[in-house]
CSV table of C-alpha atoms in Angstrom, one decimal:
chain,number,residue,atom,x,y,z
A,946,UNK,CA,19.0,-17.2,-1.3
A,947,UNK,CA,22.4,-18.5,-2.1
A,948,UNK,CA,24.5,-15.5,-3.3
A,949,UNK,CA,22.2,-13.0,-1.6
A,950,UNK,CA,24.4,-11.7,1.1
A,951,UNK,CA,21.8,-9.3,2.3
A,952,UNK,CA,19.5,-12.1,3.4
A,953,UNK,CA,22.2,-13.8,5.3
A,954,UNK,CA,23.2,-10.5,7.0
A,955,UNK,CA,19.5,-10.1,8.0
A,956,UNK,CA,19.3,-13.6,9.3
A,957,UNK,CA,22.5,-13.3,11.4
A,958,UNK,CA,21.4,-10.0,12.8
A,959,UNK,CA,18.3,-11.4,14.5
A,960,UNK,CA,18.6,-15.1,14.7
A,961,UNK,CA,19.2,-15.2,18.4
A,962,UNK,CA,16.5,-12.7,19.4
A,963,UNK,CA,13.6,-12.6,16.9
A,964,UNK,CA,10.5,-14.4,18.1
A,965,UNK,CA,10.2,-16.7,15.1
A,966,UNK,CA,13.7,-18.1,15.4
A,967,UNK,CA,13.4,-18.4,19.2
A,968,UNK,CA,10.2,-20.4,18.9
A,969,UNK,CA,11.7,-22.6,16.2
A,970,UNK,CA,14.7,-23.3,18.3
A,971,UNK,CA,12.5,-24.1,21.3
A,972,UNK,CA,10.4,-26.5,19.2
A,973,UNK,CA,13.6,-28.2,18.1
A,974,UNK,CA,14.9,-28.6,21.6
A,975,UNK,CA,11.6,-29.9,22.9
A,976,UNK,CA,11.7,-32.7,20.3
A,977,UNK,CA,15.4,-33.5,20.9
A,978,UNK,CA,14.5,-34.0,24.5
A,979,UNK,CA,12.3,-36.9,23.5
A,980,UNK,CA,15.6,-38.8,22.8
A,981,UNK,CA,16.8,-38.3,26.4
A,982,UNK,CA,18.1,-41.9,26.5
A,983,UNK,CA,21.0,-40.8,24.4
A,984,UNK,CA,23.8,-39.4,26.6
A,985,UNK,CA,25.6,-37.5,23.8
A,986,UNK,CA,23.6,-37.7,20.6
A,987,UNK,CA,25.4,-37.0,17.3
A,988,UNK,CA,23.5,-34.2,15.8
A,989,UNK,CA,23.7,-32.7,12.3
A,990,UNK,CA,22.1,-29.4,11.2
A,991,UNK,CA,21.6,-29.9,7.5
A,992,UNK,CA,21.4,-26.4,5.9
A,993,UNK,CA,22.5,-24.7,9.1
A,994,UNK,CA,22.3,-21.1,7.6
A,995,UNK,CA,24.3,-18.7,9.8
A,996,UNK,CA,24.5,-21.1,12.7
A,997,UNK,CA,21.8,-19.9,15.1
A,998,UNK,CA,20.4,-23.3,15.9
A,999,UNK,CA,23.9,-24.8,16.5
A,1000,UNK,CA,24.6,-21.9,18.9
A,1001,UNK,CA,21.4,-22.5,20.7
A,1002,UNK,CA,22.1,-26.3,21.1
A,1003,UNK,CA,25.6,-25.6,22.2
A,1004,UNK,CA,24.3,-23.4,24.9
A,1005,UNK,CA,21.9,-26.2,25.9
A,1006,UNK,CA,24.9,-28.4,26.6
A,1007,UNK,CA,25.1,-30.5,23.4
A,1008,UNK,CA,28.7,-31.1,22.4
A,1009,UNK,CA,28.5,-33.6,19.4
A,1010,UNK,CA,27.3,-31.1,16.9
A,1011,UNK,CA,27.9,-30.9,13.1
A,1012,UNK,CA,26.6,-28.7,10.4
A,1013,UNK,CA,26.7,-27.9,6.7
A,1014,UNK,CA,25.3,-25.5,4.2
A,1015,UNK,CA,25.6,-24.9,0.5
A,1016,UNK,CA,26.2,-21.2,0.8
A,1017,UNK,CA,29.8,-20.0,1.4
A,1018,UNK,CA,28.3,-16.9,3.1
A,1019,UNK,CA,26.3,-19.1,5.5
A,1020,UNK,CA,29.3,-21.3,6.2
A,1021,UNK,CA,31.5,-18.3,7.0
A,1022,UNK,CA,28.9,-16.9,9.4
A,1023,UNK,CA,28.3,-20.3,11.1
A,1024,UNK,CA,31.9,-21.2,11.6
A,1025,UNK,CA,32.5,-17.8,13.2
A,1026,UNK,CA,29.4,-17.9,15.5
A,1027,UNK,CA,29.6,-21.5,16.6
A,1028,UNK,CA,33.3,-22.5,16.6
A,1029,UNK,CA,32.2,-25.6,14.8
A,1030,UNK,CA,33.9,-26.8,11.6
A,1031,UNK,CA,30.8,-26.3,9.5
A,1032,UNK,CA,31.1,-27.9,6.1
A,1033,UNK,CA,30.2,-26.7,2.6
A,1034,UNK,CA,28.0,-29.5,1.4
A,1035,UNK,CA,25.2,-30.0,-1.2
A,1036,UNK,CA,22.2,-31.5,0.7
A,1037,UNK,CA,21.4,-33.6,-2.3
A,1038,UNK,CA,24.8,-35.2,-1.9
A,1039,UNK,CA,24.9,-35.4,1.9
A,1040,UNK,CA,25.5,-39.2,1.7
A,1041,UNK,CA,28.8,-38.5,0.0
A,1042,UNK,CA,30.0,-36.3,2.9
A,1043,UNK,CA,28.9,-38.4,5.9
A,1044,UNK,CA,28.8,-42.2,6.6
A,1045,UNK,CA,25.7,-44.2,6.3
A,1046,UNK,CA,23.6,-44.6,9.5
A,1047,UNK,CA,25.8,-42.1,11.3
A,1048,UNK,CA,23.7,-39.5,13.0
A,1049,UNK,CA,21.2,-39.9,15.9
A,1050,UNK,CA,19.4,-36.7,15.1
A,1051,UNK,CA,19.3,-34.5,12.0
A,1052,UNK,CA,17.7,-31.1,11.9
A,1053,UNK,CA,16.9,-29.5,8.6
A,1054,UNK,CA,14.9,-26.3,8.8
A,1055,UNK,CA,13.6,-24.4,5.7
A,1056,UNK,CA,16.2,-26.0,3.4
A,1057,UNK,CA,14.7,-28.6,1.1
A,1058,UNK,CA,12.0,-26.0,0.1
A,1059,UNK,CA,14.8,-24.1,-1.7
A,1060,UNK,CA,15.4,-26.9,-4.1
A,1061,UNK,CA,13.9,-27.4,-7.5
A,1062,UNK,CA,11.0,-29.8,-8.1
A,1063,UNK,CA,11.9,-33.4,-7.3
A,1064,UNK,CA,15.2,-32.4,-5.7
A,1065,UNK,CA,13.6,-32.0,-2.3
A,1066,UNK,CA,12.6,-35.7,-2.4
A,1067,UNK,CA,16.2,-36.7,-3.3
A,1068,UNK,CA,17.6,-34.5,-0.5
A,1069,UNK,CA,15.2,-36.1,2.0
A,1070,UNK,CA,16.3,-39.6,1.0
A,1071,UNK,CA,20.0,-38.6,1.4
A,1072,UNK,CA,19.4,-37.3,4.9
A,1073,UNK,CA,17.6,-40.5,5.8
A,1074,UNK,CA,20.5,-42.5,4.5
A,1075,UNK,CA,23.0,-40.9,6.9
A,1076,UNK,CA,20.5,-41.1,9.8
A,1077,UNK,CA,20.7,-44.2,12.1
A,1078,UNK,CA,17.8,-46.6,12.1
A,1079,UNK,CA,15.4,-45.3,14.7
A,1080,UNK,CA,17.0,-41.9,14.6
A,1081,UNK,CA,14.9,-38.8,14.0
A,1082,UNK,CA,14.8,-36.1,11.4
A,1083,UNK,CA,13.4,-32.8,12.6
A,1084,UNK,CA,12.2,-30.5,9.8
A,1085,UNK,CA,10.6,-27.1,9.6
A,1086,UNK,CA,9.1,-26.2,6.2
A,1087,UNK,CA,7.1,-23.3,4.8
A,1088,UNK,CA,3.5,-24.5,4.7
A,1089,UNK,CA,0.4,-24.0,2.6
A,1090,UNK,CA,0.2,-22.0,-0.6
A,1091,UNK,CA,-2.1,-19.4,1.0
A,1092,UNK,CA,0.8,-18.0,2.9
A,1093,UNK,CA,3.0,-17.4,-0.1
A,1094,UNK,CA,4.4,-13.9,-0.4
A,1095,UNK,CA,7.4,-11.8,-1.3
A,1096,UNK,CA,9.3,-13.5,1.5
A,1097,UNK,CA,9.2,-16.6,-0.7
A,1098,UNK,CA,10.7,-14.8,-3.6
A,1099,UNK,CA,13.4,-13.1,-1.6
A,1100,UNK,CA,14.8,-16.2,0.0
A,1101,UNK,CA,14.1,-18.6,-3.0
A,1102,UNK,CA,11.3,-20.8,-1.6
A,1103,UNK,CA,10.3,-23.1,-4.5
A,1104,UNK,CA,7.4,-24.9,-2.7
A,1105,UNK,CA,5.1,-24.8,0.3
A,1106,UNK,CA,4.2,-28.0,2.0
A,1107,UNK,CA,1.3,-29.9,3.5
A,1108,UNK,CA,1.4,-33.0,5.6
A,1109,UNK,CA,0.0,-34.9,2.6
A,1110,UNK,CA,2.9,-33.8,0.5
A,1111,UNK,CA,5.4,-35.0,3.1
A,1112,UNK,CA,3.8,-38.4,3.3
A,1113,UNK,CA,4.2,-38.8,-0.4
A,1114,UNK,CA,7.8,-37.8,-0.2
A,1115,UNK,CA,8.9,-40.2,2.5
A,1116,UNK,CA,7.0,-43.2,1.4
A,1117,UNK,CA,7.9,-46.2,3.5
A,1118,UNK,CA,11.3,-45.0,4.5
A,1119,UNK,CA,10.2,-43.2,7.7
A,1120,UNK,CA,7.3,-42.6,10.0
A,1121,UNK,CA,5.8,-39.2,10.8
A,1122,UNK,CA,5.9,-39.3,14.6
A,1123,UNK,CA,4.4,-35.9,15.1
A,1124,UNK,CA,3.7,-32.7,13.2
A,1125,UNK,CA,2.4,-29.2,13.9
A,1126,UNK,CA,1.4,-26.2,11.8
A,1127,UNK,CA,2.5,-22.9,13.4
A,1128,UNK,CA,2.1,-20.1,14.2
A,1129,UNK,CA,-1.7,-20.5,14.4
A,1130,UNK,CA,-2.9,-17.5,16.4
A,1131,UNK,CA,-0.8,-15.1,14.3
A,1132,UNK,CA,-1.7,-16.7,11.0
A,1133,UNK,CA,-4.5,-14.3,10.1
A,1134,UNK,CA,-2.1,-11.4,10.4
A,1135,UNK,CA,0.6,-13.2,8.4
A,1136,UNK,CA,-2.0,-14.1,5.7
A,1137,UNK,CA,-3.1,-10.5,5.5
A,1138,UNK,CA,0.5,-9.2,5.3
A,1139,UNK,CA,1.5,-11.7,2.6
A,1140,UNK,CA,-1.7,-10.9,0.6
A,1141,UNK,CA,-0.8,-7.2,0.6
A,1142,UNK,CA,2.7,-8.0,-0.4
A,1143,UNK,CA,1.5,-9.9,-3.5
A,1144,UNK,CA,-0.8,-7.1,-4.5
A,1145,UNK,CA,2.0,-4.6,-4.1
A,1146,UNK,CA,4.2,-6.5,-6.5
A,1147,UNK,CA,1.6,-6.0,-9.2
A,1148,UNK,CA,1.6,-2.2,-8.9
A,1149,UNK,CA,5.3,-1.8,-8.0
A,1150,UNK,CA,7.0,-4.6,-10.0
A,1151,UNK,CA,10.4,-2.9,-9.9
A,1152,UNK,CA,10.5,-2.6,-6.1
A,1153,UNK,CA,13.3,-4.5,-4.5
A,1154,UNK,CA,12.0,-7.7,-3.0
A,1155,UNK,CA,13.3,-8.5,0.5
A,1156,UNK,CA,12.2,-11.1,3.1
A,1157,UNK,CA,10.2,-10.7,6.3
A,1158,UNK,CA,13.3,-11.3,8.4
A,1159,UNK,CA,13.7,-8.3,10.5
A,1160,UNK,CA,13.4,-7.4,14.2
A,1161,UNK,CA,10.1,-5.9,15.4
A,1162,UNK,CA,10.0,-3.6,18.4
A,1163,UNK,CA,11.0,-5.3,21.7
A,1164,UNK,CA,7.4,-5.2,23.0
A,1165,UNK,CA,6.0,-6.8,19.8
A,1166,UNK,CA,8.8,-9.3,19.7
A,1167,UNK,CA,8.2,-10.3,23.3
A,1168,UNK,CA,4.4,-10.6,22.7
A,1169,UNK,CA,4.8,-12.7,19.5
A,1170,UNK,CA,7.3,-15.0,21.2
A,1171,UNK,CA,5.1,-15.5,24.3
A,1172,UNK,CA,1.9,-16.1,22.3
A,1173,UNK,CA,3.5,-18.5,19.8
A,1174,UNK,CA,5.6,-20.4,22.4
A,1175,UNK,CA,2.4,-20.9,24.4
A,1176,UNK,CA,0.4,-22.3,21.5
A,1177,UNK,CA,3.4,-24.6,20.5
A,1178,UNK,CA,3.5,-25.9,24.1
A,1179,UNK,CA,-0.2,-26.3,24.9
A,1180,UNK,CA,-2.3,-26.6,21.7
A,1181,UNK,CA,-2.6,-30.2,20.6
A,1182,UNK,CA,-4.2,-29.5,17.3
A,1183,UNK,CA,-3.6,-26.5,15.0
A,1184,UNK,CA,-5.3,-26.8,11.6
A,1185,UNK,CA,-3.0,-24.3,9.8
A,1186,UNK,CA,-0.1,-22.0,10.0
A,1187,UNK,CA,2.6,-20.6,7.8
A,1188,UNK,CA,5.2,-23.2,8.9
A,1189,UNK,CA,5.0,-27.0,9.3
A,1190,UNK,CA,7.2,-28.6,11.9
A,1191,UNK,CA,7.7,-32.4,11.6
A,1192,UNK,CA,9.4,-35.2,13.5
A,1193,UNK,CA,10.2,-38.1,11.2
A,1194,UNK,CA,11.7,-41.4,12.5
A,1195,UNK,CA,13.7,-43.6,10.3
A,1196,UNK,CA,12.5,-47.2,10.0
A,1197,UNK,CA,14.5,-49.8,11.9
């Protein structure tokens, strides 16, 4: 995705309103609230993209916010939208940019999945290094190979994850406090759409590949948001979904 200005333009255009982003931001806020004993938590958004989550958290009253991304396009967008001095940093070298045991909460959504094989584990270890003992790392990742499609090609997703893969990556460095596959109720439609996309690339190999990031109609957007937010709030167990949201706690 780095260097693909079109995809950052698409992200910036709908990050505040599109149902998927809104549900992700709500999920993040719900988990941050579990650290309510912290009066002003130091939060880092690692791989902040165009800054949508930082804007959301700022509107929720959080003031000690930091962010970085490897893409100059993303950093430019994020600095403008948030007013925060977002940094240009390689996530696999995050420990060189920030002090050890520094942040109370780190968010990193759909970022390590863009790295080459093995680099995702390195990036995860670097994020844990700059997280305080007992601090939490909130991650959203593309899940399960069945949901692979042209979206993955367009944004540069190298890998889809399962909870077993995450356990292997973190080893004894952190605990998985909670996890959830999502969206569940919309997953049959997502699976069908992605399957059609894969078939279409066989018969139309020269067609320009773009991501799924675009605004649906207001009625569809509202329905998808209401449905997915409801399941994220009330469903205790969801066996699958195209994304995996995790809350990891660094060992004390």
